[in-house]
mmCIF file of C-alpha atoms and ligand atoms in Angstrom:
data_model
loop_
_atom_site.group_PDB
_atom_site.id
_atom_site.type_symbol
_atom_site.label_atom_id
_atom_site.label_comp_id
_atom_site.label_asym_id
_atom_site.label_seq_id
_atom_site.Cartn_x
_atom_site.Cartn_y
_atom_site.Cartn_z
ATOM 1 C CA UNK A 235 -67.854 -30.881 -48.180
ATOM 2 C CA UNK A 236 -68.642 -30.993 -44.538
ATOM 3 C CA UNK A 237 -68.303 -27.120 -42.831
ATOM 4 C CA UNK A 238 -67.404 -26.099 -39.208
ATOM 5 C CA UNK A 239 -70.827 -24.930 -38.749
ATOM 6 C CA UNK A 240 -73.175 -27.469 -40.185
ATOM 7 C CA UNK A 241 -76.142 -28.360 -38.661
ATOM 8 C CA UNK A 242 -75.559 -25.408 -35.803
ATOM 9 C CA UNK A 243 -77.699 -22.566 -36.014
ATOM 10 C CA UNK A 244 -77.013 -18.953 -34.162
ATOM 11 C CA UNK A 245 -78.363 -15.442 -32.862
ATOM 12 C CA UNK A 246 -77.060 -12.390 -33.667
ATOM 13 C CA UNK A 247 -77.472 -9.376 -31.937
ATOM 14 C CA UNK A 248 -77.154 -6.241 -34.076
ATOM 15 C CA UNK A 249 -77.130 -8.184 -36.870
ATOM 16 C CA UNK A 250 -78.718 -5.897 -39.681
ATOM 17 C CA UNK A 251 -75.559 -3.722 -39.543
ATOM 18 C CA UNK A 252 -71.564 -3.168 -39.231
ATOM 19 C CA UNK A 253 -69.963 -5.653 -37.574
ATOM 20 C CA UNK A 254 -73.415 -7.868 -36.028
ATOM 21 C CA UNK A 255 -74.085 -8.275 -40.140
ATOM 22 C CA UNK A 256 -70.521 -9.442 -40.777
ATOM 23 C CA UNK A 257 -70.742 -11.994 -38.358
ATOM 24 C CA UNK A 258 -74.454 -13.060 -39.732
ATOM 25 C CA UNK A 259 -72.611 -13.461 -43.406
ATOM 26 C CA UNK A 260 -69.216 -15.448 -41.533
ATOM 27 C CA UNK A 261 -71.222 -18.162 -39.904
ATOM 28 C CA UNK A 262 -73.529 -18.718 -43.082
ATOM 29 C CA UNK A 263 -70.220 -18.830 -44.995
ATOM 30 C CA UNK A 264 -69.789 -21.884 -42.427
ATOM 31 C CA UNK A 265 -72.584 -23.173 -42.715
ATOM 32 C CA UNK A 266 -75.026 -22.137 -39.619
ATOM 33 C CA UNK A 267 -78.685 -20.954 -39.861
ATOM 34 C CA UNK A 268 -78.815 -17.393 -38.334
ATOM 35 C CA UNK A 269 -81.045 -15.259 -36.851
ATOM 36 C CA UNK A 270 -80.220 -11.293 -37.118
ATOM 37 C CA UNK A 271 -81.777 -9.601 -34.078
ATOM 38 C CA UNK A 272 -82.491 -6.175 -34.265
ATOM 39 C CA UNK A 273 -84.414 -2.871 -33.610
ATOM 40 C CA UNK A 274 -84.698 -2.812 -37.548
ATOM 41 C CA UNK A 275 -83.613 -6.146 -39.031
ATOM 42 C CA UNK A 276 -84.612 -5.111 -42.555
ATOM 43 C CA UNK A 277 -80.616 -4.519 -43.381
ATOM 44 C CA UNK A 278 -79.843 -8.525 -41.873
ATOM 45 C CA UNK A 279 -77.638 -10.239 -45.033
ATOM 46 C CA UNK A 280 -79.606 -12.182 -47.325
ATOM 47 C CA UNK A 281 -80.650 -15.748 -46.517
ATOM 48 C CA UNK A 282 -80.435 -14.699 -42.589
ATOM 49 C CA UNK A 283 -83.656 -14.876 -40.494
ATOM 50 C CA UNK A 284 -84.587 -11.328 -39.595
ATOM 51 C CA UNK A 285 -86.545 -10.615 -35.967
ATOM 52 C CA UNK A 286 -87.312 -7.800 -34.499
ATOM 53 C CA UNK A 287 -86.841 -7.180 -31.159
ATOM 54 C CA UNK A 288 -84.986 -4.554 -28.631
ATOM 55 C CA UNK A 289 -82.438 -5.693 -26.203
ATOM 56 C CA UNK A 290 -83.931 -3.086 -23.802
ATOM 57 C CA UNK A 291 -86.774 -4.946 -23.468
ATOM 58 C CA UNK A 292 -87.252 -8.211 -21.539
ATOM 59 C CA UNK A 293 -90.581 -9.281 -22.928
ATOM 60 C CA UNK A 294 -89.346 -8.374 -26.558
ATOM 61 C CA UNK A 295 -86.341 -10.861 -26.273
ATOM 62 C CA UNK A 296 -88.054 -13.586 -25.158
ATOM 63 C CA UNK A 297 -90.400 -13.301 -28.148
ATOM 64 C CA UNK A 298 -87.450 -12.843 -30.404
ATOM 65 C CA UNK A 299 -85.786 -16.060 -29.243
ATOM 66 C CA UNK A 300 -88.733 -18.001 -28.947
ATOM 67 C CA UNK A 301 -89.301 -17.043 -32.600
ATOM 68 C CA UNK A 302 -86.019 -18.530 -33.645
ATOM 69 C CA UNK A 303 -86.565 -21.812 -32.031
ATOM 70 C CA UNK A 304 -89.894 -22.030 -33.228
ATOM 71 C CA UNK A 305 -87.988 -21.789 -37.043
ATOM 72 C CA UNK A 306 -85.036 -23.321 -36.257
ATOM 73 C CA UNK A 307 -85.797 -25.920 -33.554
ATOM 74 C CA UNK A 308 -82.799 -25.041 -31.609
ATOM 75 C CA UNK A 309 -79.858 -22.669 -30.663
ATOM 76 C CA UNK A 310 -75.880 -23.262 -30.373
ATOM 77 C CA UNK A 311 -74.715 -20.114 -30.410
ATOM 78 C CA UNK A 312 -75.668 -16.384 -29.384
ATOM 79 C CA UNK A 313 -73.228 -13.641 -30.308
ATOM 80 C CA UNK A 314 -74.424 -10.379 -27.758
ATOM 81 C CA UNK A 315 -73.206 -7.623 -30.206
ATOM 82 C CA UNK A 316 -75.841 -4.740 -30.065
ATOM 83 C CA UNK A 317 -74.556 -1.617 -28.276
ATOM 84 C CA UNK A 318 -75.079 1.846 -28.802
ATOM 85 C CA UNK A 319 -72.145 4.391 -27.736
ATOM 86 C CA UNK A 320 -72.123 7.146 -24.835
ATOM 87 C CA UNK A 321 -69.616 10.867 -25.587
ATOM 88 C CA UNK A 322 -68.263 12.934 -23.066
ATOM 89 C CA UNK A 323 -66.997 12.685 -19.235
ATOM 90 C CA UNK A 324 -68.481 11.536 -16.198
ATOM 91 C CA UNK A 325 -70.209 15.254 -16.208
ATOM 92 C CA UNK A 326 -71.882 14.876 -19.959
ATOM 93 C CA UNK A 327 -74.149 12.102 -19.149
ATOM 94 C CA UNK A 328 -77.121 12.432 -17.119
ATOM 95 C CA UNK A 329 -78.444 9.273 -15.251
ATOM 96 C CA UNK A 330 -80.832 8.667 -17.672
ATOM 97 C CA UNK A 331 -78.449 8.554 -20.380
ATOM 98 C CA UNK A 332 -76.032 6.330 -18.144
ATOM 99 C CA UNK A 333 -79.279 3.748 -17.214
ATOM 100 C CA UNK A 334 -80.300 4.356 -20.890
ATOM 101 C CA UNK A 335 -76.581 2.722 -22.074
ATOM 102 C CA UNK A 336 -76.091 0.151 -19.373
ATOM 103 C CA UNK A 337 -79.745 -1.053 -20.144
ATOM 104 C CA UNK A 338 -78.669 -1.576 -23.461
ATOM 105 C CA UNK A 339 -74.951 -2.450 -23.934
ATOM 106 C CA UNK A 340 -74.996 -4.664 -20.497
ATOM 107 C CA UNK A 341 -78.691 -5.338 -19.641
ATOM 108 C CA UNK A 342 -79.356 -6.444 -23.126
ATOM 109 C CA UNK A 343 -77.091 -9.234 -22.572
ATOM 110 C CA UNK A 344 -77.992 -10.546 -19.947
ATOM 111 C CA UNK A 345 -81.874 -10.467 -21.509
ATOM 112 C CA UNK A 346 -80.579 -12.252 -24.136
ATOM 113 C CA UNK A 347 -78.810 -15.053 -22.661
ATOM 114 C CA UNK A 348 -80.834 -15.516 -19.936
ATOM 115 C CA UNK A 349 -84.104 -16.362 -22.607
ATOM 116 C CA UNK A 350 -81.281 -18.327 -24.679
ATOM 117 C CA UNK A 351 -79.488 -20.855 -21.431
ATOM 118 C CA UNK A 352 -82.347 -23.235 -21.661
ATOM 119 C CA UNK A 353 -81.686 -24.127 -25.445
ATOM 120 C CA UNK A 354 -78.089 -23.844 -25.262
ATOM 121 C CA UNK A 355 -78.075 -26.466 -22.362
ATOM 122 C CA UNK A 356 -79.841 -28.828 -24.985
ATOM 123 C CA UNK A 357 -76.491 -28.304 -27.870
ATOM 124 C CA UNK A 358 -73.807 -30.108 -28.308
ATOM 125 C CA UNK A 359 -71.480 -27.101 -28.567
ATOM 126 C CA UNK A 360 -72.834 -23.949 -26.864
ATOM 127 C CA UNK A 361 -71.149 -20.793 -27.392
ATOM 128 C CA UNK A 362 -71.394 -17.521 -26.662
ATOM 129 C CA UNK A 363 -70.135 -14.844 -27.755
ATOM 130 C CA UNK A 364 -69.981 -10.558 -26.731
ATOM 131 C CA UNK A 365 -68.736 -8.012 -28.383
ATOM 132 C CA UNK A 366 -66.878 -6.022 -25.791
ATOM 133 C CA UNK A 367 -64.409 -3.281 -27.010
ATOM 134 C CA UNK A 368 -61.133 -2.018 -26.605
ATOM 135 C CA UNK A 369 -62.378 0.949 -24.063
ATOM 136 C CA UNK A 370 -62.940 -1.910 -21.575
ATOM 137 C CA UNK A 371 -59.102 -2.283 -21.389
ATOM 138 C CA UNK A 372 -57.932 1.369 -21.632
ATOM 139 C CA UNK A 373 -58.657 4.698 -20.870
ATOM 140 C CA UNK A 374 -60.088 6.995 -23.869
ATOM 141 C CA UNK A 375 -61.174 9.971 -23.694
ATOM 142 C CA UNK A 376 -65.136 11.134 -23.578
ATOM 143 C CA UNK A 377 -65.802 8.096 -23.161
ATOM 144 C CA UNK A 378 -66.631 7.715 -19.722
ATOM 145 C CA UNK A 379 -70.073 5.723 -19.818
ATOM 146 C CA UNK A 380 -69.110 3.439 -22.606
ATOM 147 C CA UNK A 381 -66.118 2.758 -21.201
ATOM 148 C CA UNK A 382 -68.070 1.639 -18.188
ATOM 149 C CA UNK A 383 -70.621 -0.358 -20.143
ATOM 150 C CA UNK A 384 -67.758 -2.219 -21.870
ATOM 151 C CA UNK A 385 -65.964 -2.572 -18.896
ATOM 152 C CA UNK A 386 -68.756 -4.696 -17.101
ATOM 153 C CA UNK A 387 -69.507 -6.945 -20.784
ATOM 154 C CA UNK A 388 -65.726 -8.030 -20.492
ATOM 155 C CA UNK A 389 -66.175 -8.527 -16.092
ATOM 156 C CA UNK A 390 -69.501 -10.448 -17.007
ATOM 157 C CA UNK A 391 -68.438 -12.661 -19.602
ATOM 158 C CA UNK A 392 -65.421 -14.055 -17.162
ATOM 159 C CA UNK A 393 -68.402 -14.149 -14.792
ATOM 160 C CA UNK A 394 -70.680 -15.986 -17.346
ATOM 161 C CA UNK A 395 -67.944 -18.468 -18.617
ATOM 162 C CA UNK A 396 -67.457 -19.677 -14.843
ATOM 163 C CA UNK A 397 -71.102 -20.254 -13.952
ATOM 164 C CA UNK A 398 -72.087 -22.098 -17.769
ATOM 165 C CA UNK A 399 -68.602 -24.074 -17.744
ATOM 166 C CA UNK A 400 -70.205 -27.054 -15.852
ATOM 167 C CA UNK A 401 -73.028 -26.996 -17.993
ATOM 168 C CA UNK A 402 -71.041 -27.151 -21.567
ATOM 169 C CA UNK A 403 -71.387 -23.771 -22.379
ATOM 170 C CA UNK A 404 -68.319 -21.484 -23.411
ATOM 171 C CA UNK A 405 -68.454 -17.870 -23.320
ATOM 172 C CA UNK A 406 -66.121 -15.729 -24.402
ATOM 173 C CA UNK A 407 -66.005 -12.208 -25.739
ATOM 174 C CA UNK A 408 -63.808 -9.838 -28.426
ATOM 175 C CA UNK A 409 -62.485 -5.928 -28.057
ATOM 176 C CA UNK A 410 -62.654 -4.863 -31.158
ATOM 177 C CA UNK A 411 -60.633 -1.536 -31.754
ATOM 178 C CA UNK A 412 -62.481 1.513 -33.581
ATOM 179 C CA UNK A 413 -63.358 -0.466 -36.487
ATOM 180 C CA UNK A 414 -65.165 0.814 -39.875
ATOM 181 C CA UNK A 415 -68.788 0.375 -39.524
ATOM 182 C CA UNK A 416 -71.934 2.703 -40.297
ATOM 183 C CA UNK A 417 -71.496 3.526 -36.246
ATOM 184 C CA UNK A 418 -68.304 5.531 -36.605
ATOM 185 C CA UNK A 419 -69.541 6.497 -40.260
ATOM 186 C CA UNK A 420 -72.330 8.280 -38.164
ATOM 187 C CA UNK A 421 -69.749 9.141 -36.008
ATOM 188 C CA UNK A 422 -67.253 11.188 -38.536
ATOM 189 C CA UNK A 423 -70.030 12.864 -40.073
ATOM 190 C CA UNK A 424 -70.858 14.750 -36.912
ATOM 191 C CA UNK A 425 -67.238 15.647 -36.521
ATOM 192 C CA UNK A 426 -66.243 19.482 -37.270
ATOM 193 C CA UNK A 427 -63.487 17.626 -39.664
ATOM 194 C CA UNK A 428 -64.520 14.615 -40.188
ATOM 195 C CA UNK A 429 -61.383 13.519 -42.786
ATOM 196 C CA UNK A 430 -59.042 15.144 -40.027
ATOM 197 C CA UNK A 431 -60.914 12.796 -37.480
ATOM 198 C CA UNK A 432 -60.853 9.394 -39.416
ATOM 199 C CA UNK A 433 -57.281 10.188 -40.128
ATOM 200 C CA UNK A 434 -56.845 10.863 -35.852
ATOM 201 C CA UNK A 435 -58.813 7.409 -35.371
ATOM 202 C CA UNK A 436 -56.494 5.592 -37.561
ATOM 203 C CA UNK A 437 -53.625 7.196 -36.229
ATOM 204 C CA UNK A 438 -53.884 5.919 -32.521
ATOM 205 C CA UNK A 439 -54.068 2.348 -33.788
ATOM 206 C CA UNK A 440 -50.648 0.534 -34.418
ATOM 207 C CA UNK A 441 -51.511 -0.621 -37.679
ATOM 208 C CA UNK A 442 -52.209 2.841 -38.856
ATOM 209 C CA UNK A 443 -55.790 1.671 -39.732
ATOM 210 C CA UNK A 444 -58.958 0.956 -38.814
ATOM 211 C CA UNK A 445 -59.979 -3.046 -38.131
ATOM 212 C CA UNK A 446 -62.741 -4.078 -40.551
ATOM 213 C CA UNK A 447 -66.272 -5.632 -39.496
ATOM 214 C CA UNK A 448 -64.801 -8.686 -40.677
ATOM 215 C CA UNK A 449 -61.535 -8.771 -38.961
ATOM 216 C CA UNK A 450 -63.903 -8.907 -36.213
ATOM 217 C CA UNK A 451 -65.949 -11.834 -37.625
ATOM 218 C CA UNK A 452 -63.496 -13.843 -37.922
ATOM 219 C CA UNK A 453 -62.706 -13.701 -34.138
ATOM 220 C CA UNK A 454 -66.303 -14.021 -33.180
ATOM 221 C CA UNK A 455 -66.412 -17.259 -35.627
ATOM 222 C CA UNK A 456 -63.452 -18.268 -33.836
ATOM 223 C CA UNK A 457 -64.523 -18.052 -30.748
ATOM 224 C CA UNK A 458 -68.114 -19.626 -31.979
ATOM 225 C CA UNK A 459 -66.447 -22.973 -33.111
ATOM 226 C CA UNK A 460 -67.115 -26.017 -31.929
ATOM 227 C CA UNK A 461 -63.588 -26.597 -32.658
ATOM 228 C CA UNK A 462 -62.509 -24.145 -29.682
ATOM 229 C CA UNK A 463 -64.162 -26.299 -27.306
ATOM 230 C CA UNK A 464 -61.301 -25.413 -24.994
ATOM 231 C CA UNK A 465 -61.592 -21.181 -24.659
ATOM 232 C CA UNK A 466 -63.605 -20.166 -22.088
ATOM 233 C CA UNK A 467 -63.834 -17.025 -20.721
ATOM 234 C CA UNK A 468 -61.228 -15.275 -22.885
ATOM 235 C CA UNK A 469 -60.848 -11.997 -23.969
ATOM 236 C CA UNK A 470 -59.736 -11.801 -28.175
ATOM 237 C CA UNK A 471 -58.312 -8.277 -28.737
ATOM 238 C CA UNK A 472 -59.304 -7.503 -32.832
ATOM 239 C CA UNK A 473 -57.624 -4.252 -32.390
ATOM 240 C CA UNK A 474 -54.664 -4.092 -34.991
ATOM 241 C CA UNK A 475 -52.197 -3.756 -31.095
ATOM 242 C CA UNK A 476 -53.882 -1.034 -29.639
ATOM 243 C CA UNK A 477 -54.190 -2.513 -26.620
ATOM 244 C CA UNK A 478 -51.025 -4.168 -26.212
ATOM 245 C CA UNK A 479 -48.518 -3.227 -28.204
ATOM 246 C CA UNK A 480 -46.208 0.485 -27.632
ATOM 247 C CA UNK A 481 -44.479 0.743 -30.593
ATOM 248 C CA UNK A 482 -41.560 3.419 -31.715
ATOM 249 C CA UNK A 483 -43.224 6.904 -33.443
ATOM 250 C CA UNK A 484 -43.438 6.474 -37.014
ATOM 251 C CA UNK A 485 -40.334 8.327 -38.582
HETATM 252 P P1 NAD B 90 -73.810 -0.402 -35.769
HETATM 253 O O1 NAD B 90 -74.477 0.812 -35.234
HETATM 254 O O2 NAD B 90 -73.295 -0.403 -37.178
HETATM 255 O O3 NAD B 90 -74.756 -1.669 -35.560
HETATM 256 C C1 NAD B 90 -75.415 -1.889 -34.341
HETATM 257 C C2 NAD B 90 -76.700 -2.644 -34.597
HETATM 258 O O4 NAD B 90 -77.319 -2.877 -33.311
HETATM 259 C C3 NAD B 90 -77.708 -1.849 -35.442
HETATM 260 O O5 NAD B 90 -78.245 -2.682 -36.476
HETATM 261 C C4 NAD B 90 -78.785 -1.448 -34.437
HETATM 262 O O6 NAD B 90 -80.103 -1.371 -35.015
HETATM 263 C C5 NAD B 90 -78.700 -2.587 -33.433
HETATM 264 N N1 NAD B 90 -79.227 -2.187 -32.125
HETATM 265 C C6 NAD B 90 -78.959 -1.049 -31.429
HETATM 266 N N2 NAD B 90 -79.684 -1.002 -30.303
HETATM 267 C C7 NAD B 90 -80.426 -2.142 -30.267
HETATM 268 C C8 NAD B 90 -81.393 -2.664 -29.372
HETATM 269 N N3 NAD B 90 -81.776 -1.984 -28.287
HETATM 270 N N4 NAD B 90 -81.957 -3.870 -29.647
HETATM 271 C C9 NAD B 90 -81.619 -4.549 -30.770
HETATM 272 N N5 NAD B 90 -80.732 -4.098 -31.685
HETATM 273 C C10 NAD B 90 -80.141 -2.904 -31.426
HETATM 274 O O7 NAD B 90 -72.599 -0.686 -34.735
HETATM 275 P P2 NAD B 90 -71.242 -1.548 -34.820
HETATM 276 O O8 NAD B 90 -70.121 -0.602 -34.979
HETATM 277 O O9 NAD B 90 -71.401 -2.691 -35.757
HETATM 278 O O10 NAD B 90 -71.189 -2.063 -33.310
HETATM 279 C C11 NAD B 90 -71.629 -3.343 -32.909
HETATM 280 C C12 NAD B 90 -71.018 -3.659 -31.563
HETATM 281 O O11 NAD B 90 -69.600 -3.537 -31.642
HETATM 282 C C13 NAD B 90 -71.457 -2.743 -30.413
HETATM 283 O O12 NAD B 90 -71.668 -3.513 -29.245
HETATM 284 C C14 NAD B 90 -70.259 -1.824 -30.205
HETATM 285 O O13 NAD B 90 -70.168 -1.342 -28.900
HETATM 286 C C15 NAD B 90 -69.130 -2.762 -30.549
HETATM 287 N N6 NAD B 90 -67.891 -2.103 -30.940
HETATM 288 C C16 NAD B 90 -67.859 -1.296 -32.043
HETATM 289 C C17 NAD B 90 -66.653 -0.691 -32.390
HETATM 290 C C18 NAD B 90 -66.549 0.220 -33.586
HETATM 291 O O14 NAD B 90 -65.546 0.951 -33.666
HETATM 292 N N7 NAD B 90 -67.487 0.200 -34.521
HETATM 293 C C19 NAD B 90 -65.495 -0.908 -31.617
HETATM 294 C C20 NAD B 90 -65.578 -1.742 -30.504
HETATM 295 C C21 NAD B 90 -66.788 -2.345 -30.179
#
């Protein structure tokens, strides 16, 4: 049977781990070819192509997307989802640790789909795809710096979607809220409490849970699809209503 993804192949940032991997393992399920990016790709799902490379580092990308063309022959779809995360208020971060994020969560985006354009001018259904987050759309504590970093993924994919339009490329991002991956794992365990803390992190999402790494997928795939051919330059909350729902206290 023919699936939504056959004959497409894609890039994945981050995709050895949390939610990067569960988007690696969604768009096999639909049959793409994928390419798991990554500082350490050895944790990519099975059947992905693993390449290592650091979204920090122009000359490293370009190898790492060169090396997927030269196995796959083409690209249709980059999903941007490596990030690392920033604690603390405007007066915990140093500048190196603020150029240190932005080079990363922003920079490493642009890297990316900069060496990608060329090939995804040649498909029939470009797409890309960031993972943004719920801190670019409201205020969390100690999280000053990767609130900012999120902040300018969600101003350049609008950015991004308008300039690519013309040339049949769709971007498009997700805000995923705190969701379960080995990231706030790594998180919890460096908590004083860390049960007291995944029960707090639950707690401020409506759904009284966190969203899973492939609740996330999903809206990535979504977004991916050559059957969205219409969504440009949206914004897909995954974030069980955090952002836009106030509900009544639980009783
Ligand atoms: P994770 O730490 O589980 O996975 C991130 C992956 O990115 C790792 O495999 C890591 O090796 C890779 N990576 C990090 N720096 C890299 C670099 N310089 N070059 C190449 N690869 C690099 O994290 P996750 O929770 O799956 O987060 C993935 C994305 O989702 C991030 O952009 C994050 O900001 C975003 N996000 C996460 C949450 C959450 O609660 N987990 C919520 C909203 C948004």
């Amino acid at each position: 049977m023919a699936q939504e993804f056959d004959g497409l192949t894609a890039l994945v940032t981050g995709g050895a781990s949390g939610i990067g991997a569960a988007v690696v393992r969604e768009l096999q399920a639909a049959g793409a070819r994928v390419a798991a990016l990554d500082l350490r790709p050895d944790g990519a799902p099975e059947g992905a192509l693993g390449v290592t490379a650091d979204v920090a580092d122009d000359e490293s990308v370009r190898r790492g997307v060169e090396t997927v063309i030269g196995a796959f022959g083409r690209l249709d779809i980059v999903v941007n989802n490596a990030g690392i995360g920033a604690q603390g208020t405007i007066e915990d971060n140093g500048d190196d640790e603020w150029h240190r994020v932005l080079d990363i969560n922003v920079l490493g985006m642009v890297r990316v789909s900069r060496a990608a354009l060329p090939h995804l001018r040649r498909s029939p259904s470009a797409a890309i795809v960031n993972t943004c987050s719920i801190a670019a759309t409201a205020g969390l504590p100690q999280r000053a710096l990767y609130s900012a970093s999120k902040g300018a993924v969600m101003a350049l994919t609008r950015a991004m979607a308008a300039d690519h339009l013309p040339e049949g490329i769709r971007v498009n991002c997700v805000n995923p809220g705190t969701a379960a991956t080995p990231w706030v794992e790594r998180l919890l365990a460096s908590a004083a409490d860390p049960e007291a803390e995944r029960a707090a992190l639950a707690a401020r999402q409506p759904q009284g849970r966190l969203v899973s790494a492939d609740e996330v997928a999903g809206a990535v795939a979504y977004l991916a699809s050559p059957r969205s051919g219409s969504t440009t330059g949206t914004v897909l909350a995954v974030d069980g209503g955090m952002d836009g729902l106030r509900l009544r206290p639980r009783p």
